[in-house]
Coordinates of C-alpha atoms in Angstrom, one line a residue:
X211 CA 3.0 -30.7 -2.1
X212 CA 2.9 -27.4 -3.5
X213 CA 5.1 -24.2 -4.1
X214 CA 4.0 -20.9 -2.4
X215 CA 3.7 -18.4 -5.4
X216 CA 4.9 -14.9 -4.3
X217 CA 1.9 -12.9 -5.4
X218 CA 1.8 -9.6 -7.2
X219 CA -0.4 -7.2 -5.8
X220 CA 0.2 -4.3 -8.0
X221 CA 1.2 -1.0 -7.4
X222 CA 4.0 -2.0 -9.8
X223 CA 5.4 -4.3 -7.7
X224 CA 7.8 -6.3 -9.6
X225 CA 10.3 -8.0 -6.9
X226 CA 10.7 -7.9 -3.1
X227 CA 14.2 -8.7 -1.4
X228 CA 13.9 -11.5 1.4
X229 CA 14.7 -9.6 4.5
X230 CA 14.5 -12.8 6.9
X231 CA 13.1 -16.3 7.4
X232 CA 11.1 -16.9 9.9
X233 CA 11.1 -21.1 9.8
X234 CA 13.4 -23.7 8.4
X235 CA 13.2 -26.4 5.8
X236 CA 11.4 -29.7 7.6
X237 CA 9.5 -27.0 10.3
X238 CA 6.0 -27.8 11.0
X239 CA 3.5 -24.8 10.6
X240 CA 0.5 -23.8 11.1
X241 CA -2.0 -21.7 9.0
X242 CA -1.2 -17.7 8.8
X243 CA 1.8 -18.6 10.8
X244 CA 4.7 -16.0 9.5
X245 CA 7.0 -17.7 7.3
X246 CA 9.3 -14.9 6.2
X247 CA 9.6 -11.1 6.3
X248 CA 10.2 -9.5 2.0
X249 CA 10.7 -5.8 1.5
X250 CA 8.7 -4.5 -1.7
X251 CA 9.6 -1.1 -2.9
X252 CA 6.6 0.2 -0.8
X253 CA 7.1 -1.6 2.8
X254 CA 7.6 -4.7 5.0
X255 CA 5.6 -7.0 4.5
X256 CA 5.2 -10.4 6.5
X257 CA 4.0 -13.4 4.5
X258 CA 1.7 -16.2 6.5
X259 CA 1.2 -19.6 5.7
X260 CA -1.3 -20.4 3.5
X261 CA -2.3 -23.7 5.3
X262 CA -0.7 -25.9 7.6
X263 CA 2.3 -28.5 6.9
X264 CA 5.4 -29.2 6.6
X265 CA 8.1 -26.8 4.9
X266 CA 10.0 -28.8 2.5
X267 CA 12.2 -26.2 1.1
X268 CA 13.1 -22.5 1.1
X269 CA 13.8 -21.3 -2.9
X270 CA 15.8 -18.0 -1.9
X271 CA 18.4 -17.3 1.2
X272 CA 18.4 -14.0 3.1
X273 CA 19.1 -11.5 1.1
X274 CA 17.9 -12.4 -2.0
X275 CA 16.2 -10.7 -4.6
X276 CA 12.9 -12.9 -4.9
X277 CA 10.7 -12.6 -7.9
X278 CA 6.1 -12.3 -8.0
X279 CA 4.9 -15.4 -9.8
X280 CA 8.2 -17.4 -8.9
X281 CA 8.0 -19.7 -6.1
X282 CA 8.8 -18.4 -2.2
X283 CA 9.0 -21.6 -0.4
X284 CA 7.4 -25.2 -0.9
X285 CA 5.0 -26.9 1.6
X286 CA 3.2 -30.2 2.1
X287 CA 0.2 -30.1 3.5
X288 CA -1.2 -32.2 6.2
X289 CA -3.2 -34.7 4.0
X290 CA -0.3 -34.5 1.1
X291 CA 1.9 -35.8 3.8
X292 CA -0.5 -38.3 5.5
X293 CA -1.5 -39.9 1.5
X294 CA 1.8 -40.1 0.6
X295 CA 1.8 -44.2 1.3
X296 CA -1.5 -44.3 -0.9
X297 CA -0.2 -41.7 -3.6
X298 CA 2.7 -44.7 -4.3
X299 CA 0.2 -47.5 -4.6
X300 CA -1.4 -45.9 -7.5
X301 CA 1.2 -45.6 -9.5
X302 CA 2.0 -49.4 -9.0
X303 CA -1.5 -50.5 -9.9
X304 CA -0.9 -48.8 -12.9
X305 CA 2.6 -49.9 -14.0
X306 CA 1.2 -53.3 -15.8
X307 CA -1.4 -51.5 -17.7
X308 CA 1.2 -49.0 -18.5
X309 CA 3.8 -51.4 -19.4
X310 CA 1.0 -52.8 -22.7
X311 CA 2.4 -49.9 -24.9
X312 CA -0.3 -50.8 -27.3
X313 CA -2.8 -50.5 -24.4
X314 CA -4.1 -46.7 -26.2
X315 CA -6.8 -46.1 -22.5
X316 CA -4.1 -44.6 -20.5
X317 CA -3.3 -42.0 -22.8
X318 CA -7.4 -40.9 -23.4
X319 CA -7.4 -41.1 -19.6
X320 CA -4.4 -38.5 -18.6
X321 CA -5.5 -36.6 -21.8
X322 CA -8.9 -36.0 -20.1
X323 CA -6.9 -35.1 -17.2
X324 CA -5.0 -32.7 -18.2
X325 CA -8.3 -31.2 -19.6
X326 CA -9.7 -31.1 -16.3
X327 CA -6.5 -30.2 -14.1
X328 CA -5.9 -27.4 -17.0
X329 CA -8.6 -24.9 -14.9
X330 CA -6.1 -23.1 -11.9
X331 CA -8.1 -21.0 -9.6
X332 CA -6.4 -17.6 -8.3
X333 CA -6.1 -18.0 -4.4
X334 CA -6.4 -14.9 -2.9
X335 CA -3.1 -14.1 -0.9
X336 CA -3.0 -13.2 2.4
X337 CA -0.9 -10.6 2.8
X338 CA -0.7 -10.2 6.4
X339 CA -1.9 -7.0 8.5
X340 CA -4.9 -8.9 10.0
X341 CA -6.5 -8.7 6.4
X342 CA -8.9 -11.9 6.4
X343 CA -11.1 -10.6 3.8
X344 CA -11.7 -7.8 0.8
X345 CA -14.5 -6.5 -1.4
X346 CA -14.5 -7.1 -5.1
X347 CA -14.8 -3.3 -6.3
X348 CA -15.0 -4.0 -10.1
X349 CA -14.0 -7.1 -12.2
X350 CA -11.8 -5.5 -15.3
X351 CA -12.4 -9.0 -16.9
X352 CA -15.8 -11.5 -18.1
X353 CA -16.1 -14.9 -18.1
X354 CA -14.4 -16.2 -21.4
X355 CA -12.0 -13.3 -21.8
X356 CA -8.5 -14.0 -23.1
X357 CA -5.9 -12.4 -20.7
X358 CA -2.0 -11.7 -21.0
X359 CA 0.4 -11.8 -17.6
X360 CA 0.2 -9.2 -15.5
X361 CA -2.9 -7.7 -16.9
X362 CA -5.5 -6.3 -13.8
X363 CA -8.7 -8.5 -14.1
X364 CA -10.1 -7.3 -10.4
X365 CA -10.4 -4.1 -7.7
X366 CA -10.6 -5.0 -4.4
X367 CA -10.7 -2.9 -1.4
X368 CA -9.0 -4.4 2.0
X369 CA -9.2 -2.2 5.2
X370 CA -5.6 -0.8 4.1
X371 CA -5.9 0.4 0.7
X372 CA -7.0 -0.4 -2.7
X373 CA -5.7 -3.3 -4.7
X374 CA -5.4 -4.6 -8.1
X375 CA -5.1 -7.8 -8.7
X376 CA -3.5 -9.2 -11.7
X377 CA -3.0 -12.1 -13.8
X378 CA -0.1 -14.5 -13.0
X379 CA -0.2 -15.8 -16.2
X380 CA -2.0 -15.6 -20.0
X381 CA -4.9 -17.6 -20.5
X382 CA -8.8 -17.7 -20.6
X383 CA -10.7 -16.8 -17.6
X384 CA -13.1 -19.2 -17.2
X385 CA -15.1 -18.4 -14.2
X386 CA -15.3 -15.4 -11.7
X387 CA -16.5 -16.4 -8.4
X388 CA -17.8 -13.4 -6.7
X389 CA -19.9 -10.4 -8.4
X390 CA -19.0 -6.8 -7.8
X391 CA -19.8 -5.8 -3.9
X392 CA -19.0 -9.0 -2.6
X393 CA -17.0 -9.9 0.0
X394 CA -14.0 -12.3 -0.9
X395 CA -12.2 -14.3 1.7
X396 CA -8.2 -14.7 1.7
X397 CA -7.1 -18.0 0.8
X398 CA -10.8 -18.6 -1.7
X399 CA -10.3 -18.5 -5.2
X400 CA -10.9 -15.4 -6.8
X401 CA -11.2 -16.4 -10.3
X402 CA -10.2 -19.2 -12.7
X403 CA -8.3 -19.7 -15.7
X404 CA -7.0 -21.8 -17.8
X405 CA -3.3 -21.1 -18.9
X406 CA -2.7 -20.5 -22.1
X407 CA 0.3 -22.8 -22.5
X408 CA -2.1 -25.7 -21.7
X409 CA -4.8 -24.7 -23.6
X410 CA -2.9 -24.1 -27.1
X411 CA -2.1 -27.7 -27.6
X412 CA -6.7 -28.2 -28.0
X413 CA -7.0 -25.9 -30.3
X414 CA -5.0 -26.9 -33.2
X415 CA -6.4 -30.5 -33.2
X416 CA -10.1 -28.4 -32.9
X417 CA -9.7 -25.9 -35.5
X418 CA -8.8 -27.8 -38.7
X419 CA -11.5 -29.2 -39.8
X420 CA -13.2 -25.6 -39.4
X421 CA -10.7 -24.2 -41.3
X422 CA -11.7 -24.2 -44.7
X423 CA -15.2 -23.8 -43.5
X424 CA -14.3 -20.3 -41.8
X425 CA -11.4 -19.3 -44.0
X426 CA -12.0 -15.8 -42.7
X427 CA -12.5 -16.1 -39.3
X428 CA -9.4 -17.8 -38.2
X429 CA -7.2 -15.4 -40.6
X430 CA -8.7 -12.5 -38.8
X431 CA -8.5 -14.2 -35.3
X432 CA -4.8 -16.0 -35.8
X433 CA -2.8 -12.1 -36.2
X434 CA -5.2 -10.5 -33.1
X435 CA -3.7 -14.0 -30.9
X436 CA 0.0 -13.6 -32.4
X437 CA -0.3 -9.8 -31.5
X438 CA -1.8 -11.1 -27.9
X439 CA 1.4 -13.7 -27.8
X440 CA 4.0 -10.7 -28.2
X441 CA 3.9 -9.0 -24.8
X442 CA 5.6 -6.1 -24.1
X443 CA 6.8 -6.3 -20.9
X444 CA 5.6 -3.5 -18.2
X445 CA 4.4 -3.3 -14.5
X446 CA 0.6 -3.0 -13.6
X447 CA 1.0 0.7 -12.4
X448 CA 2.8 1.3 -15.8
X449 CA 0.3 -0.5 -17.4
X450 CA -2.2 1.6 -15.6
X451 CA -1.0 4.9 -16.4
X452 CA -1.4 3.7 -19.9
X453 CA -4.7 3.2 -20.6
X454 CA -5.6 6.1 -17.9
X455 CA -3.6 8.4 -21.2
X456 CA -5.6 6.3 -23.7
X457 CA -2.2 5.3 -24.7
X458 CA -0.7 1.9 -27.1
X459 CA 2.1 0.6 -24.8
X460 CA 3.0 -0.9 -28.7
X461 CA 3.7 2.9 -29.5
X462 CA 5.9 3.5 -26.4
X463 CA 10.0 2.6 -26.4
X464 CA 10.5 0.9 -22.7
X465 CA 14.0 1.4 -21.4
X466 CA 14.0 -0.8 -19.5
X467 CA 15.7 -4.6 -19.4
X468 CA 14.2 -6.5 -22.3
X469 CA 12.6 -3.2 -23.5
X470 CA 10.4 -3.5 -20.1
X471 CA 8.7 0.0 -20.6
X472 CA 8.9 2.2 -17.5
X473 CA 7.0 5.1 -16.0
X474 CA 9.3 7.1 -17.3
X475 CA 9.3 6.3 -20.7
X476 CA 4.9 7.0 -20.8
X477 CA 5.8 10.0 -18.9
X478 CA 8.3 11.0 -21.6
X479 CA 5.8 10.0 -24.1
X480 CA 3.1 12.2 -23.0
X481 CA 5.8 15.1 -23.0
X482 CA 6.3 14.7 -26.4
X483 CA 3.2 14.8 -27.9
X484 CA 3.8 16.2 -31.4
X485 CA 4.9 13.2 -32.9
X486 CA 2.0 11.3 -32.3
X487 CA -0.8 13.8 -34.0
X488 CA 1.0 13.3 -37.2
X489 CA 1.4 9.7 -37.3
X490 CA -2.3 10.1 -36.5
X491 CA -3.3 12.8 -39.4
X492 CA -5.2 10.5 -41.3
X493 CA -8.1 8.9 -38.9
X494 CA -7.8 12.2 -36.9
X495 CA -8.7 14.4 -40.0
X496 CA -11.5 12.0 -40.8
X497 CA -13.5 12.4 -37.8
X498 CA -13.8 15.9 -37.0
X499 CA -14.4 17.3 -40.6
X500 CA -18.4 16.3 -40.4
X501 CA -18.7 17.1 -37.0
X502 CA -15.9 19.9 -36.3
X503 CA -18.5 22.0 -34.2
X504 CA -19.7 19.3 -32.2
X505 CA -16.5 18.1 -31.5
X506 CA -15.2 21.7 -30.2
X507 CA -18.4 21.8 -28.2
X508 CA -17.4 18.2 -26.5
X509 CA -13.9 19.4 -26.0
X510 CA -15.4 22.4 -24.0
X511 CA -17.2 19.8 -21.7
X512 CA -14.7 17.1 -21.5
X513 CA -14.5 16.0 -17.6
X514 CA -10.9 13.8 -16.5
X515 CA -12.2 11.0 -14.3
X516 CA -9.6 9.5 -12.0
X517 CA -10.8 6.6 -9.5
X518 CA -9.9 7.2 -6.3
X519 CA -7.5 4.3 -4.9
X520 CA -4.6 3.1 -2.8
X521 CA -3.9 5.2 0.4
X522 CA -6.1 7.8 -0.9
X523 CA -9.1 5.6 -0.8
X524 CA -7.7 4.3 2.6
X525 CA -7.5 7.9 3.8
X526 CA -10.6 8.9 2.4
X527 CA -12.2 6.3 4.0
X528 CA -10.6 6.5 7.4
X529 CA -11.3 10.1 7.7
X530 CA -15.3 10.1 7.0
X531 CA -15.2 7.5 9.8
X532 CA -13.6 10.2 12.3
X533 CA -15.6 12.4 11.1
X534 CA -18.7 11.4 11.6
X535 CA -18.4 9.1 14.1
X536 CA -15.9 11.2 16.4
X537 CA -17.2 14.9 18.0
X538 CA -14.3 17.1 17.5
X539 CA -13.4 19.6 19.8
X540 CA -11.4 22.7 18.2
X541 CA -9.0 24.5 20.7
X542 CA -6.7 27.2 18.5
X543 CA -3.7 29.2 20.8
X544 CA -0.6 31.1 19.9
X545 CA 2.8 30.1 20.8
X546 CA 5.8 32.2 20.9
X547 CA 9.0 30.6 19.1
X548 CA 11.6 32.8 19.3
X549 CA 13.4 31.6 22.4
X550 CA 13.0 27.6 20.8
X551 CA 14.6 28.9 17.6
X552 CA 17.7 30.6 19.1
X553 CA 18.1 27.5 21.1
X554 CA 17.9 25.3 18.2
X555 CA 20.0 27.4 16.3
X556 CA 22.9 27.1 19.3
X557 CA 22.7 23.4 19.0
X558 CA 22.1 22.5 15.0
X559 CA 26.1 22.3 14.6
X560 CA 26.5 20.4 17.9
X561 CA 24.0 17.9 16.1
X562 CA 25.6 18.1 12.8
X563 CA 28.8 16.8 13.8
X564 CA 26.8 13.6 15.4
X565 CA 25.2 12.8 12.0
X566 CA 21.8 14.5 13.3
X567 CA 19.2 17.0 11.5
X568 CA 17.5 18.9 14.5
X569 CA 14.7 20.3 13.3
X570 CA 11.6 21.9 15.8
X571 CA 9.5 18.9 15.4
X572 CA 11.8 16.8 17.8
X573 CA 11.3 20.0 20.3
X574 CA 7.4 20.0 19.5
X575 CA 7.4 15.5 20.1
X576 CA 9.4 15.9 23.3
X577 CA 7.5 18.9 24.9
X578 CA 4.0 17.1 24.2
X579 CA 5.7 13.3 25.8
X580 CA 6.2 15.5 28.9
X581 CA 2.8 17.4 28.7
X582 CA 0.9 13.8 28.2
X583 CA 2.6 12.4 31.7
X584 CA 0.2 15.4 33.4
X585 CA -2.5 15.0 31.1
X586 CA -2.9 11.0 30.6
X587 CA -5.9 11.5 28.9
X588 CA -4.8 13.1 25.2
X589 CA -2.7 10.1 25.5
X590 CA -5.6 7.4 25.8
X591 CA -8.1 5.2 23.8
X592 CA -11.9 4.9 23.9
X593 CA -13.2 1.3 23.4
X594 CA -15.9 0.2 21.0
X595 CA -18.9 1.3 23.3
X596 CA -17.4 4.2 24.8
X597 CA -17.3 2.2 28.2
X598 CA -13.4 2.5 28.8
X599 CA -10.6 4.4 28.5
X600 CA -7.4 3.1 28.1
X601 CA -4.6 4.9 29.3
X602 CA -1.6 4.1 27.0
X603 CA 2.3 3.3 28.9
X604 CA 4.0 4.8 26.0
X605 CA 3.3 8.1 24.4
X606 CA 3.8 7.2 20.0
X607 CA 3.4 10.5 18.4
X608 CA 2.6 10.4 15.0
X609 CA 3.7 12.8 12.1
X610 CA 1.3 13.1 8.9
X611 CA 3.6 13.0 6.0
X612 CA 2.3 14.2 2.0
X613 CA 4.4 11.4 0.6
X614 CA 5.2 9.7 -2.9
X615 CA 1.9 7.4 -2.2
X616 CA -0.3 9.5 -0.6
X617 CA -0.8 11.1 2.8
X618 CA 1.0 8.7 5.9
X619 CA 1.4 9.1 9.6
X620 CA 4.1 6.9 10.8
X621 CA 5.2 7.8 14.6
X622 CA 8.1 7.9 16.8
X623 CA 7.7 5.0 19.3
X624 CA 8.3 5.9 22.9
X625 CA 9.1 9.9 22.7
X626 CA 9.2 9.8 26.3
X627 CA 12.4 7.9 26.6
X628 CA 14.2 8.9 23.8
X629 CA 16.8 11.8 24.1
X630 CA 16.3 14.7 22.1
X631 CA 18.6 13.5 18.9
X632 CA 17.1 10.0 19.5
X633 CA 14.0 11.6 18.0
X634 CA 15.7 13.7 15.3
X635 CA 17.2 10.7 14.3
X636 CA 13.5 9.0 13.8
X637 CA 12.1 11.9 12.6
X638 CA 14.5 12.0 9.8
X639 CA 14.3 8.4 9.4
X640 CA 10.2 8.1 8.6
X641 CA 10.2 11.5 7.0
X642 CA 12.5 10.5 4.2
X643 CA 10.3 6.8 4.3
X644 CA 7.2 8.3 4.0
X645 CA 8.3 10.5 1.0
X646 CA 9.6 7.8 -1.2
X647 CA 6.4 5.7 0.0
X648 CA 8.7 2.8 1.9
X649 CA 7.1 3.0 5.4
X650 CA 6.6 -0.5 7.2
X651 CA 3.8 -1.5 8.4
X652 CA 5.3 -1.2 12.0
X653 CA 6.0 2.5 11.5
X654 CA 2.5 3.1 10.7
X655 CA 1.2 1.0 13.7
X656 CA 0.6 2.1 17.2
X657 CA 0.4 5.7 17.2
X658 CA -1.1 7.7 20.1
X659 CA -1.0 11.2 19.2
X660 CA -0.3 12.8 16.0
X661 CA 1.2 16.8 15.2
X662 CA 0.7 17.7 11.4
X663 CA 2.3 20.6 10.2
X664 CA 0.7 22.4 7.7
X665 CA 2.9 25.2 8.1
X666 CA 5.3 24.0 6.3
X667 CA 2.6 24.8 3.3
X668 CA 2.2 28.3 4.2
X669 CA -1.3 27.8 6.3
X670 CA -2.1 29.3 10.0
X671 CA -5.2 28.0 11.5
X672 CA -6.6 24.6 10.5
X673 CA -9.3 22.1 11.5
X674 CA -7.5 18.7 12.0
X675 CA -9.6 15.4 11.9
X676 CA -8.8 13.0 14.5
X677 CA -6.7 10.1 13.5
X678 CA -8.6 7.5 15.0
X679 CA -8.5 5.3 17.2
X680 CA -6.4 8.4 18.9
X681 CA -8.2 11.0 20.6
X682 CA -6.0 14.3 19.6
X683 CA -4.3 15.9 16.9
X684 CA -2.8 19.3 16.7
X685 CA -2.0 21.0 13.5
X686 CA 1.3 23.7 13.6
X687 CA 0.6 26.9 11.7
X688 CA 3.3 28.7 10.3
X689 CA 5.8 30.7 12.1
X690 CA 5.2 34.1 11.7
X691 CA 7.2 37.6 12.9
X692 CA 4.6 39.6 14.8
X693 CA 4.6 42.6 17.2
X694 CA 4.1 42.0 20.7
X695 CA 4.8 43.9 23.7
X696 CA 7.1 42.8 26.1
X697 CA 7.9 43.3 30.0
X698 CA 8.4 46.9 29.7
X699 CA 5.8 48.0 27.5
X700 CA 7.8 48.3 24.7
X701 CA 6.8 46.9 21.0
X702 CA 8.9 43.8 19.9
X703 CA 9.2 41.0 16.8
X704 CA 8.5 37.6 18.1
X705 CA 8.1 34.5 15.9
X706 CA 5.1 33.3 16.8
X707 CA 3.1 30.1 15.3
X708 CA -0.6 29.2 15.6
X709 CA -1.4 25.9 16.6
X710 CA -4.9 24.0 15.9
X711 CA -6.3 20.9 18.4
X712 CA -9.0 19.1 18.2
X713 CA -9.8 16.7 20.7
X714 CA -12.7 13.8 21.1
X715 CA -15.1 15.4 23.0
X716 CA -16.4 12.4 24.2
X717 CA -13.6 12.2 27.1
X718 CA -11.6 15.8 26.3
X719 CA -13.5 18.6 27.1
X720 CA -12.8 22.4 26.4
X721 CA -10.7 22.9 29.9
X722 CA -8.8 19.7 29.6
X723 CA -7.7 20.4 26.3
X724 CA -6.8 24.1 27.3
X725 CA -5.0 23.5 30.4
X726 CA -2.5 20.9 28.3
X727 CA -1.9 22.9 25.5
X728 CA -1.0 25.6 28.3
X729 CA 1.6 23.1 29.5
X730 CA 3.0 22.2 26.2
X731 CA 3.2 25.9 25.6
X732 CA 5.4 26.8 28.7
X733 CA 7.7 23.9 27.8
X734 CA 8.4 25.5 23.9
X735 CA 8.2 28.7 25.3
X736 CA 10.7 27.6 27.8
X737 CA 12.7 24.9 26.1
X738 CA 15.3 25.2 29.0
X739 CA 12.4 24.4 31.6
X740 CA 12.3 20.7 29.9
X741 CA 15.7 19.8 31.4
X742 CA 13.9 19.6 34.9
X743 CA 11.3 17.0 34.0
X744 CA 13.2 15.0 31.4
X745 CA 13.7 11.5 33.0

C-alpha cells in the first residue's frame, strides 16, 4: 500500500485544483490508466496510474485545491494485496519475542532497518501526454550533496518541453542513477536520498565522541546546517530567477503567505538596486581597487547566458525538425480587405450584444474550412515514409499565439461546422489561454492547418515554417491602404494585406498551392459569397 505523491514539476508549480476523478475508491486499475484530471496554473493535465491495484482511497473531492508533495490518492498494488495474509503472520511470529521487554535484538534489528529503509528513491512521474521517457540534461546536484525541499537537483528534456525536477524533501542525495545524456524511463528512480528528518537522529549519537577532537569543524559546520534548516519558502521558478540575478533569497522580503517570496518581490528587488551596493561597499571596494582596469575591461566583455528551456526549447526543437526535414514551398499573394472590413464593421455590434468579439481571424478560419473541402490536400498528413496521405474529416486550424510561456498554437476544432461566432467565441477563448500560458493539452492537440499573424507586429511578407505533422501554414501581413485602380480606371485606397504560404512540397506543389489560396481569396474578397457554401 502506498500514497500517490502529486509531484512537482516546476515551472513554479505550487498546487493544482482536482478538476475530476476518473475512478472510485475499491476500483481496480491498471498501469498508466487515468485516475484523475488536476488543473496547474499552466494546463490540464491527466495523471495515470503508476502501477496496477486497487484504489483504496481518494485524499481530495472534486474541486479541491490539492497540494505537490501531499498525497493524491492511495493504491495497493497487486502483490501488497495478494501478501496481505503473510504480512499478518509476521507480525505474530514476532509478538513473543516482542513481548521479552528485556529481549534488547529487536530493537538493533528495526534500528538497522530504519537505516536501510531511510534511502527513498525519486520515481520519475508520468505525467501523461504519451511521455514514457526523458533525457537527463544536467544534474544541478553530486552524489553526497545536502539538499533543502524544493531545490532543482536535475534538467530533463521530454518531447514537450524542458523540466526541472526538484526535491520533495531535504536530505542527502545519495546516489544518481543516470549520468548526463541518458535516457531516463518514467516510473525508474531518478535519484536517491535520504531525508533529512531520518537521518538527524545518526548523527548526534555519531558526532560526540568527535567533538572535542574537531572542536572547529563541527562549530563551523553546525551554523552552515542551522542556516540550511531555516528555509525560506519560494517556488522553483522563483528560486530560478534568483540565482539566474546572482541574488540571496535571505536578502529578499517575500510577500507572500508565510513570507513565501514571490516573483514579484525579486522582480521588485532588482528594480531597486541602490540599496544593495551600499550594504555591499565594503567587499565591493576591496576587489576592484588592485585590479580597477581589469575589472572595467571584464565589464566591457561580460556576455548574459540564458539556457534555453520550456516551450522555447520545445519550439526550438520542433522547428529545426520542419525545417530540415520538410521542403517548404513559399507561395506570397495580395488580398484586398476592404469589403471584409466594412462587413465586419456592420456586424461587430450585432456580435457585441451576444457576448462575442468578431475579429477577421474568424473570417480568415471560416473562408480557409471552405477552401480545404476543394482542396483536401492542405488539409492532410504525410506518414512516416512518405507512402500515404491522410486526408483529415475535420479541418483544426491552428493560431500561433506569442504567449506568457512562450510561442503556442492551439486550434479551433471543427471550423467547418461551427457558425461564424462559434469561432469568435474559440478564438477568444484560446487567445486569452495562450497569453496567460493556461492552454490544455487538448487545445494544443490535433491541429491541421495553422494562420499566424504577424501583422499584428507590424510585418508584411514572411517565411512561415511548417508546423508539423501539418503540411501548410500561411502567415497574414499587415493591412495596409494602397492605391489600386478600379473598374473604371480610376485610382482608389484599398486595404490590402500580404499573405505568406508555405506548403510541403512533397505532396503541394506550386499550382495546388496557388489555385487554393485563389479560392480563399475570392471568399475574403467576397465575404457575402461564403453564405452559398456554408453548410
Amino acid at each position: 500500500m502506498s500514497d500517490f505523491i502529486l509531484p512537482d514539476i516546476g515551472e513554479g508549480i505550487v498546487e493544482c485544483e482536482l478538476v475530476k476523478w476518473l475512478v472510485s475508491e475499491g476500483d481496480l486499475i491498471e498501469e498508466d490508466q487515468p485516475v484523475a484530471e488536476v488543473m496547474t496554473d499552466k494546463a490540464l493535465v491527466e495523471i495515470p496510474a503508476p502501477y496496477k491495484g486497487r484504489v483504496t482511497r481518494l485524499y481530495h473531492k472534486e474541486g479541491d485545491i490539492a497540494k505537490v508533495h501531499a498525497p493524491l490518492f492511495e493504491l495497493v498494488g497487486e502483490d501488497d494485496d495478494s501478501g496481505a495474509s503473510a504480512a499478518q503472520s509476521k507480525p505474530e511470529a514476532k509478538e513473543p519475542s516482542a513481548g521479552e521487554e528485556p529481549s534488547a535484538s529487536p530493537k538493533p534489528d528495526t534500528a538497522a532497518n530504519q537505516g536501510n529503509d531511510a534511502t527513498e528513491d525519486f520515481i520519475l512521474p508520468d505525467i501523461g501526454e504519451g511521455i514514457v521517457e526523458c533525457e537527463v540534461v544536467e544534474w544541478r546536484v553530486a552524489e553526497g550533496d545536502e539538499i533543502e525541499e524544493d531545490q532543482p537537483v536535475v534538467d530533463v528534456m521530454t518531447d514537450k518541453a524542458m523540466v526541472e525536477i526538484t526535491a520533495p524533501k531535504a536530505g542527502r542525495v545519495t546516489k544518481l542513477y543516470h549520468q548526463q545524456q541518458e535516457m531516463a524511463q518514467v516510473h525508474s528512480p531518478l535519484f536517491a536520498f535520504i531525508p533529512r528528518e531520518r537521518d538527524e537522529p545518526v548523527e548526534p549519537k555519531a558526532k560526540p565522541s568527535q567533538a572535542p577532537a574537531q572542536d572547529s569543524a563541527p562549530a563551523a559546520a553546525q551554523p552552515a546546517a542551522a542556516q540550511n534548516r531555516q528555509r525560506i519558502p519560494a517556488s522553483p521558478a522563483v528560486r530560478r530567477l534568483v540565482r539566474e540575478h546572482s541574488l540571496n533569497l535571505a536578502d529578499i522580503s517575500g510577500s507572500g503567505k508565510d513570507g513565501r517570496v514571490l516573483k514579484a518581490d525579486v522582480l521588485a528587488h532588482l528594480d531597486t538596486p541602490a540599496t544593495k551596493p551600499e550594504s555591499q561597499a565594503p567587499s565591493a571596494d576591496a576587489k576592484p581597487a588592485p585590479t580597477s582596469g581589469r575589472r572595467q575591461a571584464a565589464g566591457e566583455q561580460e556576455v548574459r547566458v540564458e539556457p534555453i528551456k520550456g516551450m522555447k526549447a520545445a519550439m526550438a526543437r520542433n522547428m529545426v525538425t520542419s525545417a530540415t526535414t520538410i521542403p517548404h514551398f513559399i507561395y506570397s499573394e495580395d488580398i484586398d480587405v476592404t469589403d471584409l472590413l466594412a462587413l465586419r464593421e456592420k456586424l461587430k455590434v450585432e456580435a457585441e450584444a451576444k457576448g462575442s468579439r468578431l475579429t477577421l481571424m474568424p473570417f480568415f478560419m471560416k473562408a480557409m474550412a471552405l477552401a480545404v473541402q476543394e482542396f483536401p490536400v492542405l488539409n492532410s498528413r504525410i506518414n512516416d515514409d512518405v507512402s500515404e496521405i491522410h486526408y483529415l474529416s475535420q479541418c483544426n486550424i491552428g493560431m500561433a499565439v506569442d504567449g506568457k510561456a512562450g510561442l503556442m498554437v492551439p486550434n479551433v476544432k471543427g471550423v467547418e461546422s461551427l457558425t461564424m461566432l462559434g469561432v469568435a467565441d474559440e478564438v477568444a477563448r484560446l487567445t486569452e489561454a495562450a497569453r496567460s500560458g493556461r492552454v490544455s493539452q487538448e487545445d494544443l492537440k490535433g491541429g491541421t492547418i495553422t494562420i499566424s499573424n504577424i501583422g499584428a507586429l507590424g510585418g508584411t511578407y514572411a517565411s512561415p515554417i511548417i508546423n508539423a505533422p501539418e503540411v501548410a501554414i500561411v502567415a497574414l501581413g499587415r493591412t495596409q491602404k494602397l492605391p489600386r485602380f478600379d473598374a473604371n480606371g480610376q485610382v482608389v485606397e484599398r486595404a490590402i494585406m500580404t499573405v505568406s504560404w508555405a506548403g510541403d512540397h512533397r505532396i503541394i506543389d506550386g499550382g495546388t498551392i496557388a489555385r487554393f489560396c485563389n479560392r480563399w481569396k475570392s471568399y475574403l474578397e467576397s465575404p457575402q459569397s461564403m453564405l452559398l457554401h456554408m453548410g
